[in-house]
mmCIF file of C-alpha atoms in Angstrom:
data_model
loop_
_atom_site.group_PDB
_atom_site.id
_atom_site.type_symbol
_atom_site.label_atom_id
_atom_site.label_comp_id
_atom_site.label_asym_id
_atom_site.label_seq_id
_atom_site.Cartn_x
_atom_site.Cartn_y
_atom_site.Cartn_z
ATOM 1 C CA UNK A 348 -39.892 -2.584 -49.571
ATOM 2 C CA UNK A 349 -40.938 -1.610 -53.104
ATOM 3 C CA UNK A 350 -38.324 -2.930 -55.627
ATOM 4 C CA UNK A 351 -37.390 1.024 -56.801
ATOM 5 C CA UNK A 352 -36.478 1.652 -53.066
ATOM 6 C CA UNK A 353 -34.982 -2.002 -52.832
ATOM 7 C CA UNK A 354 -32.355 -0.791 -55.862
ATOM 8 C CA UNK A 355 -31.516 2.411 -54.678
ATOM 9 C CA UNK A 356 -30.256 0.772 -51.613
ATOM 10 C CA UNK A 357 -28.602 -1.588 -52.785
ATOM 11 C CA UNK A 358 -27.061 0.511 -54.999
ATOM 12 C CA UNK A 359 -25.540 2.835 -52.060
ATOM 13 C CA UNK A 360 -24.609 -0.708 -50.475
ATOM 14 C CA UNK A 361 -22.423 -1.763 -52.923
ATOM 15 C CA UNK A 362 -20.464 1.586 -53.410
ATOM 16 C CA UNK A 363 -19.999 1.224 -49.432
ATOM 17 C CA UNK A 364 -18.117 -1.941 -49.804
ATOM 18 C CA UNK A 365 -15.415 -3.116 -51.368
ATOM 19 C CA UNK A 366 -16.160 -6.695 -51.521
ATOM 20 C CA UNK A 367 -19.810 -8.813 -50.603
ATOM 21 C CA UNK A 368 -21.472 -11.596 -51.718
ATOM 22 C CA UNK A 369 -24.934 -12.325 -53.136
ATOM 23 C CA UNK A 370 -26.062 -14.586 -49.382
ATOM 24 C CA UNK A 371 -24.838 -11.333 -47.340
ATOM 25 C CA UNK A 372 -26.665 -9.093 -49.428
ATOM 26 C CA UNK A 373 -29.692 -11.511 -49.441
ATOM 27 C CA UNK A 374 -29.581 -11.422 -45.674
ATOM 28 C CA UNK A 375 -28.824 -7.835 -45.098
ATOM 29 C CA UNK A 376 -31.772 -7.026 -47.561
ATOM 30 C CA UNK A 377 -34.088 -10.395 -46.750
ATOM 31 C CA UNK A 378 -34.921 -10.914 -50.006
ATOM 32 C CA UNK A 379 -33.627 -14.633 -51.639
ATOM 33 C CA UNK A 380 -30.218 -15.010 -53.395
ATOM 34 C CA UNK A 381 -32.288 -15.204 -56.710
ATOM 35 C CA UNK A 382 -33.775 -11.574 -56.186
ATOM 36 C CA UNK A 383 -30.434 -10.060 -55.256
ATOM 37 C CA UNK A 384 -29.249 -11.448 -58.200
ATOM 38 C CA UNK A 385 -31.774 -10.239 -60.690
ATOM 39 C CA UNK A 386 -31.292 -6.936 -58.900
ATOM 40 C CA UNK A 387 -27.443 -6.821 -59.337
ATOM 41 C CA UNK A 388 -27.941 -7.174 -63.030
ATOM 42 C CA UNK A 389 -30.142 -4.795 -63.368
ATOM 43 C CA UNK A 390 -27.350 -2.382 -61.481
ATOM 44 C CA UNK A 391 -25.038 -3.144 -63.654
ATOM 45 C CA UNK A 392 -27.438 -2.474 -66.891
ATOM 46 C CA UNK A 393 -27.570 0.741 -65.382
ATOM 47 C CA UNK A 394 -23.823 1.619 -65.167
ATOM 48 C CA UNK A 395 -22.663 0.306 -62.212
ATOM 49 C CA UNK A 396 -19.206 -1.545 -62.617
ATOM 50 C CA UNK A 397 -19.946 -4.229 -60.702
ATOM 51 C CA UNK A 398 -16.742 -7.322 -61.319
ATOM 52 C CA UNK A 399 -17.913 -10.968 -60.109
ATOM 53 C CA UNK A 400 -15.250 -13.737 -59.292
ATOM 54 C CA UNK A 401 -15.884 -17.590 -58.766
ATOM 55 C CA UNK A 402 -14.484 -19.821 -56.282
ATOM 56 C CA UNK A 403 -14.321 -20.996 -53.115
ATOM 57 C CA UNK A 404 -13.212 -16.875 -51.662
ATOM 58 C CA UNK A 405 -15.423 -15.380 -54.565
ATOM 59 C CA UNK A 406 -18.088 -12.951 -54.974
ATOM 60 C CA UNK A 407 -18.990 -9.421 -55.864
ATOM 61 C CA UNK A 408 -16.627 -6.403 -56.336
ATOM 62 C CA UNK A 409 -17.517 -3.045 -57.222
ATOM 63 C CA UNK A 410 -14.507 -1.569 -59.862
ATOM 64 C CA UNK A 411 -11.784 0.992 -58.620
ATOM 65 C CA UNK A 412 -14.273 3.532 -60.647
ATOM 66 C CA UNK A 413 -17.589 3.670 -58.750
ATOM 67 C CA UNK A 414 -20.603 5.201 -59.711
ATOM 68 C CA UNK A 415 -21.938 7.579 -57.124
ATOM 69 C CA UNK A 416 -25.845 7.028 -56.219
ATOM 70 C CA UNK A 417 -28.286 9.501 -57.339
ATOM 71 C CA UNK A 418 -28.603 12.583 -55.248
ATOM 72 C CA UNK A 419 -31.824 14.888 -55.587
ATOM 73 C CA UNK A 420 -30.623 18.242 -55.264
ATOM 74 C CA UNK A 421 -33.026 21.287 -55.325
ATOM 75 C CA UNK A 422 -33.080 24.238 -58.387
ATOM 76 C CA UNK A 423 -30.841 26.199 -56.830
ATOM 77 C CA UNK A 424 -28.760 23.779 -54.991
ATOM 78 C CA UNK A 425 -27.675 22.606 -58.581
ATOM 79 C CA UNK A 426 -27.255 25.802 -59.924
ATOM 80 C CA UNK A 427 -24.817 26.323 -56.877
ATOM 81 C CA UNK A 428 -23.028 23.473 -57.553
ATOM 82 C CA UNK A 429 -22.591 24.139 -61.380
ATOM 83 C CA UNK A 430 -21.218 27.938 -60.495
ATOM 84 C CA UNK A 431 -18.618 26.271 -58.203
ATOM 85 C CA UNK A 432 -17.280 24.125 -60.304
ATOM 86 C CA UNK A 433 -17.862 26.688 -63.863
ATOM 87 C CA UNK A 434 -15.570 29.230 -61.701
ATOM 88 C CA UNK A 435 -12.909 26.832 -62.114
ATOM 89 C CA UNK A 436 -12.553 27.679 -65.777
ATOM 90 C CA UNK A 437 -10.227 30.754 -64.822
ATOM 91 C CA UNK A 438 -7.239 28.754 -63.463
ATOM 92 C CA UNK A 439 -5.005 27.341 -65.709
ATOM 93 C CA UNK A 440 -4.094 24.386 -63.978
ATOM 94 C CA UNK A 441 -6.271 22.465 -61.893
ATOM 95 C CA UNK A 442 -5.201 19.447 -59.489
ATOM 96 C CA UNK A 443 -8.676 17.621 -61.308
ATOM 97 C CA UNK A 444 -9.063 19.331 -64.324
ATOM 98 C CA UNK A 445 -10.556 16.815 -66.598
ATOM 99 C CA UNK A 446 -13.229 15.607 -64.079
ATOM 100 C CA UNK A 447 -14.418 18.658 -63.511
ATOM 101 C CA UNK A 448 -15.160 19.741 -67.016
ATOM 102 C CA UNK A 449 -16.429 16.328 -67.077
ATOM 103 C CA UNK A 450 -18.806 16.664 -64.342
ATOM 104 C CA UNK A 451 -19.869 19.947 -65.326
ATOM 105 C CA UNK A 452 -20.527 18.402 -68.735
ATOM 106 C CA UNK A 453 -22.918 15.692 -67.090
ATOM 107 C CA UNK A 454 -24.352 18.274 -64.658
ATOM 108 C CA UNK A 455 -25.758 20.658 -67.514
ATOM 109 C CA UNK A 456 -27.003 18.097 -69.395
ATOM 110 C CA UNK A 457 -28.894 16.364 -66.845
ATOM 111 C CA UNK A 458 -30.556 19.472 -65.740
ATOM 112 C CA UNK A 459 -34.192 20.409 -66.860
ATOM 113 C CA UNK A 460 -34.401 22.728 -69.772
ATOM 114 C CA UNK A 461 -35.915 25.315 -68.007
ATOM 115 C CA UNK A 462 -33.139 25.014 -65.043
ATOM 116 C CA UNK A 463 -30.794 25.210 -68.413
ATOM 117 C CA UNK A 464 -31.981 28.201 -69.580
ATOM 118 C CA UNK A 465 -31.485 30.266 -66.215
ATOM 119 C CA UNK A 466 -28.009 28.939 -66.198
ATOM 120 C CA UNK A 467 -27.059 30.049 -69.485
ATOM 121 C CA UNK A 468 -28.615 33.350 -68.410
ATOM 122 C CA UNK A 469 -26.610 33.710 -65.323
ATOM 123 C CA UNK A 470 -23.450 32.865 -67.005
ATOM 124 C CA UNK A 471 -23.824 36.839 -67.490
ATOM 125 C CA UNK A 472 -24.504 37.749 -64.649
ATOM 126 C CA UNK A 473 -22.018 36.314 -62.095
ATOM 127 C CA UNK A 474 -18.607 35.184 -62.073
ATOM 128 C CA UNK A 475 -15.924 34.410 -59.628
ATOM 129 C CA UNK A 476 -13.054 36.160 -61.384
ATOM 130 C CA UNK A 477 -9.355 35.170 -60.816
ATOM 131 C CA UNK A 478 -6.286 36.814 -62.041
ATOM 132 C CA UNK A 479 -5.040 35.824 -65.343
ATOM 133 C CA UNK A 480 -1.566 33.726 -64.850
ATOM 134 C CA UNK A 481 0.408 32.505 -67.458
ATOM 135 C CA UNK A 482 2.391 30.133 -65.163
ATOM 136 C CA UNK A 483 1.262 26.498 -65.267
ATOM 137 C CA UNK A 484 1.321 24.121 -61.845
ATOM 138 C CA UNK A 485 1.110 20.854 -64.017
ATOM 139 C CA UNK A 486 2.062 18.551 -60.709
ATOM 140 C CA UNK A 487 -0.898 19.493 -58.954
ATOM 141 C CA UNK A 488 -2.265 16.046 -58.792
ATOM 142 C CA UNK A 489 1.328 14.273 -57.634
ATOM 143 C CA UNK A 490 1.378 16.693 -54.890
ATOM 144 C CA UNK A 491 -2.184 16.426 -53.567
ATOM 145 C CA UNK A 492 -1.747 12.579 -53.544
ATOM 146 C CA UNK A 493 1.363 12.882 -51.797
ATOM 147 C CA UNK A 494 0.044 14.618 -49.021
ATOM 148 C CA UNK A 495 -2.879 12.308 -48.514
ATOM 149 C CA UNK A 496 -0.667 9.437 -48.578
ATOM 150 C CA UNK A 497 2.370 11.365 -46.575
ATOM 151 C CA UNK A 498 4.536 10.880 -49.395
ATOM 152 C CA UNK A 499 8.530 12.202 -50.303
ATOM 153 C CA UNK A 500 8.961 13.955 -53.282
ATOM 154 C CA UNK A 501 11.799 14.773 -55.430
ATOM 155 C CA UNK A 502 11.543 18.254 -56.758
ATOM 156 C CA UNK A 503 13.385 20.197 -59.446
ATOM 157 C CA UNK A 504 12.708 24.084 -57.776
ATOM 158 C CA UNK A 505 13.336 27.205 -58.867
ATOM 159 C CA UNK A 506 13.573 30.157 -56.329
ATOM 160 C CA UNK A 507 15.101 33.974 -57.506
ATOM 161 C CA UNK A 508 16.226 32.766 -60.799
ATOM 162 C CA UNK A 509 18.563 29.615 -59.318
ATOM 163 C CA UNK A 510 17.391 26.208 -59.874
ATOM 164 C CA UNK A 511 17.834 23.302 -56.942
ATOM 165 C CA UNK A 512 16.692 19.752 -56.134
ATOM 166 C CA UNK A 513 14.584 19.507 -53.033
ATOM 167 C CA UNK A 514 12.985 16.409 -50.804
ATOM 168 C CA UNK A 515 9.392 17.922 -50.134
ATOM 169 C CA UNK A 516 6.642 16.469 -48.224
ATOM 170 C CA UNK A 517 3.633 18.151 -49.577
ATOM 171 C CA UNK A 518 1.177 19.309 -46.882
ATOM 172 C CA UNK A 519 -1.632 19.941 -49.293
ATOM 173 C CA UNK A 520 -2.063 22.664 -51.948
ATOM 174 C CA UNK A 521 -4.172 26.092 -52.175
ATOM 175 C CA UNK A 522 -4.675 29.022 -54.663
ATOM 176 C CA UNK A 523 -4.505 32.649 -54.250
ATOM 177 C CA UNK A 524 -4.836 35.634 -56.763
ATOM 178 C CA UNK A 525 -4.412 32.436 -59.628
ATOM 179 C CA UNK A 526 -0.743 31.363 -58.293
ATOM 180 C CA UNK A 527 -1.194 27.803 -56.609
ATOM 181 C CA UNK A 528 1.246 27.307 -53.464
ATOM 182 C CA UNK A 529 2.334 23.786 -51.407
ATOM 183 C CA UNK A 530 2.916 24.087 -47.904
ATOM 184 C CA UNK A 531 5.633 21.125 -47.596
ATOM 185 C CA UNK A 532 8.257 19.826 -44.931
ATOM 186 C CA UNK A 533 11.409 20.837 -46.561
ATOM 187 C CA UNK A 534 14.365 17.983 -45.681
ATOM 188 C CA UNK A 535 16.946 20.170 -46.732
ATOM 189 C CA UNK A 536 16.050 23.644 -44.281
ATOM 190 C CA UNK A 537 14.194 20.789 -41.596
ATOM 191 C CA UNK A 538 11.097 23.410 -41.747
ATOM 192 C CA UNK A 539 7.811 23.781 -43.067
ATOM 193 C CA UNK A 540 8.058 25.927 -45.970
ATOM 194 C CA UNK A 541 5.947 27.577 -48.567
ATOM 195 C CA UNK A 542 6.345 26.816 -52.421
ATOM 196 C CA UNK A 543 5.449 28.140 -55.264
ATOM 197 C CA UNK A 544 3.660 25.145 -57.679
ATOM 198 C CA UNK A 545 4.410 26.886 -60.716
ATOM 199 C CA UNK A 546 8.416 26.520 -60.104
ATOM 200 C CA UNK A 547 8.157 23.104 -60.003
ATOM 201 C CA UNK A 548 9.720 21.874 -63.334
ATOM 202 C CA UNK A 549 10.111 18.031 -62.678
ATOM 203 C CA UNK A 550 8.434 16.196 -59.366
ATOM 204 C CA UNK A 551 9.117 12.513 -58.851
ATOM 205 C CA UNK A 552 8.778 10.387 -56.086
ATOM 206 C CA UNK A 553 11.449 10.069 -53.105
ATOM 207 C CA UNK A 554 12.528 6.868 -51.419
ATOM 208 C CA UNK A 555 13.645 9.200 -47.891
ATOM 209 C CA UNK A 556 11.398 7.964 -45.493
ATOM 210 C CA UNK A 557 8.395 10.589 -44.644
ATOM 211 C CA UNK A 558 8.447 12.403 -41.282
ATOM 212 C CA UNK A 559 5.668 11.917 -39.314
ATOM 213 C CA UNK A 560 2.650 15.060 -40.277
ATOM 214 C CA UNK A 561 -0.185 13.163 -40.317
ATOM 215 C CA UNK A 562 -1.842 15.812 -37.648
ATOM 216 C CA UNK A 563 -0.686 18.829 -39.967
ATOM 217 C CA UNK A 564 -2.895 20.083 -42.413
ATOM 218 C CA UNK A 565 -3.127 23.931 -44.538
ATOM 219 C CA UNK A 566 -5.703 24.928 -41.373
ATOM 220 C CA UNK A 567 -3.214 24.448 -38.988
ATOM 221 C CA UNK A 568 0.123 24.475 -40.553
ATOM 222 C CA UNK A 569 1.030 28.214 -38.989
ATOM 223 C CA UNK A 570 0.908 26.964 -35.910
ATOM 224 C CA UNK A 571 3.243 23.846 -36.831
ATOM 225 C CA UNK A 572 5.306 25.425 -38.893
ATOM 226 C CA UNK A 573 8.767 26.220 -36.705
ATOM 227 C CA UNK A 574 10.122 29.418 -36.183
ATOM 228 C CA UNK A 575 13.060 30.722 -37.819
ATOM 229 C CA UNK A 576 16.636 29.438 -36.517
ATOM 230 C CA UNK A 577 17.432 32.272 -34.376
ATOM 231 C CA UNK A 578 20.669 33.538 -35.756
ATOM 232 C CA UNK A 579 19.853 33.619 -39.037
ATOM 233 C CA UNK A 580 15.943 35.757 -37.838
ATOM 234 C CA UNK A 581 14.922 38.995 -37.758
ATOM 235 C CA UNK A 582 11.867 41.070 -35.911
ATOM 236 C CA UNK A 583 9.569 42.587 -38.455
ATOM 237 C CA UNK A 584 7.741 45.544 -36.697
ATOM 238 C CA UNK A 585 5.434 47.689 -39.140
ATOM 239 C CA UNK A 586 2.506 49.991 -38.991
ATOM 240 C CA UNK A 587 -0.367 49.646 -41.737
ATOM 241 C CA UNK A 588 -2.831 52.665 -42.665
ATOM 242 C CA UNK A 589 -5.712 50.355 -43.253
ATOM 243 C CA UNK A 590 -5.349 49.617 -47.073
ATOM 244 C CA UNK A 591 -2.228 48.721 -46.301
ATOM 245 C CA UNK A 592 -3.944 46.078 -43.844
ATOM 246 C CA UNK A 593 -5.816 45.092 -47.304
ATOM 247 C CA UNK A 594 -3.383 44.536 -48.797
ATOM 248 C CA UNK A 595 -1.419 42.734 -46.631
ATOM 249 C CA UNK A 596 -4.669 39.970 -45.586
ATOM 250 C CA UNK A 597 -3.851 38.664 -49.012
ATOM 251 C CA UNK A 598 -0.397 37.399 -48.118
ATOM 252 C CA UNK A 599 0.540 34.221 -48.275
ATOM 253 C CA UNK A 600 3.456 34.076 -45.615
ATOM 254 C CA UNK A 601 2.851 32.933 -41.828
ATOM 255 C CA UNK A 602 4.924 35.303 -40.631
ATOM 256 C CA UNK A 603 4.928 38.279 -39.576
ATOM 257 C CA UNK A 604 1.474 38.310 -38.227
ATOM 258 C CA UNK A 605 -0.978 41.172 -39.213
ATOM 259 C CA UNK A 606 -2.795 42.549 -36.244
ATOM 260 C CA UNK A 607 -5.715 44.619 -36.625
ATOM 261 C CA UNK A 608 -7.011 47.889 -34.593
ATOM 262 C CA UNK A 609 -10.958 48.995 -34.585
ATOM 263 C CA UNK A 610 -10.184 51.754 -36.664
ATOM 264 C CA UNK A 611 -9.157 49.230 -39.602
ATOM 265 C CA UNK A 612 -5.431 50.172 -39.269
ATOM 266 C CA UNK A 613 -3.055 47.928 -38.134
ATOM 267 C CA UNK A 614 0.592 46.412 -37.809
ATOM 268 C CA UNK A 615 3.104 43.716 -39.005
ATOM 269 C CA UNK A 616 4.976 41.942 -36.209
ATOM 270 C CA UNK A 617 7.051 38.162 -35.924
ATOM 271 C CA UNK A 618 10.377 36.687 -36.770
ATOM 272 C CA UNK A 619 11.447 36.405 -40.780
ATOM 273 C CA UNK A 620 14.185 34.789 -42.029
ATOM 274 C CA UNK A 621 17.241 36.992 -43.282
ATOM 275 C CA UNK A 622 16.739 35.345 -46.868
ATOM 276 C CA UNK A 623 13.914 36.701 -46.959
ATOM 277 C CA UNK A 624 14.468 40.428 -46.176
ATOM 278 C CA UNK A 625 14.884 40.901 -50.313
ATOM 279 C CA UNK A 626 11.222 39.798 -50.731
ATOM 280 C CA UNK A 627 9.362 41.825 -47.834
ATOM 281 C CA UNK A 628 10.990 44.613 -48.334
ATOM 282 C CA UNK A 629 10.006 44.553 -52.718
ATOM 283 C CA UNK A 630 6.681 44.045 -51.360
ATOM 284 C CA UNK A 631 6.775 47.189 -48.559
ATOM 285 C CA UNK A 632 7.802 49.512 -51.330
ATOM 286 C CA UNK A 633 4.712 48.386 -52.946
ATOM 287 C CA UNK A 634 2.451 49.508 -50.394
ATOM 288 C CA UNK A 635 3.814 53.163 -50.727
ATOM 289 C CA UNK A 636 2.796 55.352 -47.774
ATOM 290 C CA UNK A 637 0.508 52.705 -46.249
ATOM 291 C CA UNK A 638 3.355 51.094 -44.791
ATOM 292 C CA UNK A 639 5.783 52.166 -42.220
ATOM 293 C CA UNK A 640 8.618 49.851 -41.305
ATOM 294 C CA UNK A 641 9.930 50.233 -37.984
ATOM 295 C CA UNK A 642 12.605 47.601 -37.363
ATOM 296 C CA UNK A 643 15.010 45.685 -38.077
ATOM 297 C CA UNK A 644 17.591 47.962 -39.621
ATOM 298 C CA UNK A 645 18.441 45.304 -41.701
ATOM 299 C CA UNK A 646 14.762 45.815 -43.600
ATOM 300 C CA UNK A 647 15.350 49.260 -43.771
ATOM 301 C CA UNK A 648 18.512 49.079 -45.399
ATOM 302 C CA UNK A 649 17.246 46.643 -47.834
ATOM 303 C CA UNK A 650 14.614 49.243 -48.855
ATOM 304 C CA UNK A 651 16.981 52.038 -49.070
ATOM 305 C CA UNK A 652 18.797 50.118 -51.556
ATOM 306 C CA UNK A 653 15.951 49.102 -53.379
ATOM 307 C CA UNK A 654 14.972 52.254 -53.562
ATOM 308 C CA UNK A 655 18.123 53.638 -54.989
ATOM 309 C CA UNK A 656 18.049 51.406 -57.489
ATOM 310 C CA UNK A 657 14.724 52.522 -58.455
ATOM 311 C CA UNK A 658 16.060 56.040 -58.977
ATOM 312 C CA UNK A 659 19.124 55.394 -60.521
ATOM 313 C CA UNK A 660 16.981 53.274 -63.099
ATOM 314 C CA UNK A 661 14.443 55.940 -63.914
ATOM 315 C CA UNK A 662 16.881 59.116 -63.409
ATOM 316 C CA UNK A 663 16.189 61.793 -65.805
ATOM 317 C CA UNK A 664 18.200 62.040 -69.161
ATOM 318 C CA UNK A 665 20.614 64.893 -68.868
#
């Protein structure tokens, strides 16, 4: 094995383990412990953080921050990969937002000038746009860690203007139309819930033990998440022209479910709770006269009144 090859392996070896020593890696590689350990220096001339430790139980360690081997990516497999993460730039709060401008920093300059030059040309030519929000999610990162490491947290949450402290177990986090939301376990309803990230003002951790959602994840969750508590539940039924299916693929509840016909139209149906008759039926007058809302009466009654309101608020001046 040429020493070039020897090094590149060895490098990918080391960011594969947490601990070794230089006889293992002499073995593994069958090259003497005096090779391995010309070759380890020469890693760590080249940036990898690479911590030794004498004794008896010693060795090699590679640091909490580890350098990633090389990877040889193609033109336009890098120019992929620099889009995704420049389309980033449009959110205003990311769950990694310093290591991505970071990376895209290293990315660019890395690249050949001519690969460069097409870049900066395409810049105006394609862009993933997001809508402008000027509501920050600054707990991104807390809640992403917490639901890899099925964590409690202690939230300060505010929903419809009153503000509340909740025990949350985060599921994960997603964006949509430039709002970020966390699908958590709430301890106070004893439900999976949806949040809003950018009415969190204070997260913290929790010392309540977590419950047990290891299997749950955001591609599943609608099928975890529990129905409704039957007397407080109501049955959404609603017909959708189809724009108003458009519209309503972009929603971020689980319920009801949108059904779709051949002809693109559609309908609403499932179980809401009765809190949440205020917000569906806002959002049903905003779909106009692609919408028609069936049942329950308590729906239509909310949009009567909303309605009224409406008018009373914009009734001509006598």
């Amino acid at each position: 094995m040429s020493k070039s090859k020897r090094l590149m392996e060895l490098m990918m070896a080391v960011n594969r383990k947490r601990k070794f020593t230089v006889k293992e890696l002499a073995s593994e590689f069958g090259v003497s412990p005096r090779t391995i350990l010309r070759d380890l220096q020469e890693l760590s001339e080249l940036g990898v953080p690479l911590y030794s430790e004498v004794g008896p139980h010693g060795g090699y360690q590679v640091l909490k921050q580890r350098i990633l081997p090389p990877i040889a990516f193609s033109e336009d497999e890098a120019v992929a990969v620099f889009f995704a993460v420049h389309a980033l730039r449009h959110y205003a709060s990311l769950p990694f937002e310093t290591e991505s401008s970071s990376a895209l920093n290293k990315f660019y300059y890395y690249m050949p000038q001519d690969t460069r030059d097409r870049i900066d040309q395409m810049k105006q030519r394609v862009d993933f746009v997001t809508p402008a929000r000027q509501a920050s999610s600054p707990y991104l990162s807390l809640l992403l860690e917490a639901a890899i490491r099925q964590q409690v947290l202690l939230v300060d949450y505010e929903s419809r203007g009153q503000r509340s402290r909740r025990e949350l177990q985060p599921v994960g986090i997603y964006t949509r139309d430039g709002l970020w939301y966390c699908p958590a376990y709430c301890f106070r309803s004893g439900e999976l819930r949806m949040f809003r990230c950018d009415r969190m003002h204070a997260v913290e951790p929790s010392d309540t033990e977590p419950v047990e959602l290891r299997h749950v994840h955001l591609e599943n969750r609608l099928h975890e998440q529990r129905a409704p508590v039957e007397q407080e539940a109501v049955t959404i039924l609603a017909e959708l022209t189809p724009a108003g299916v458009q519209a309503c693929e972009a929603a971020p509840w689980p319920d009801p479910r949108l059904h779709l016909r051949e002809d693109g139209s559609g309908w609403l149906e499932g179980e809401i709770a009765k809190r949440d008759l205020p917000y569906f039926a806002q959002f049903f007058i905003g779909l106009g006269l692609d919408i028609t809302v069936k049942q329950p009466p308590e729906l239509l009654e909310a949009i009567r009144t909303k309605l009224a309101e409406l008018t009373a608020k914009y009734k001509p001046c006598k």
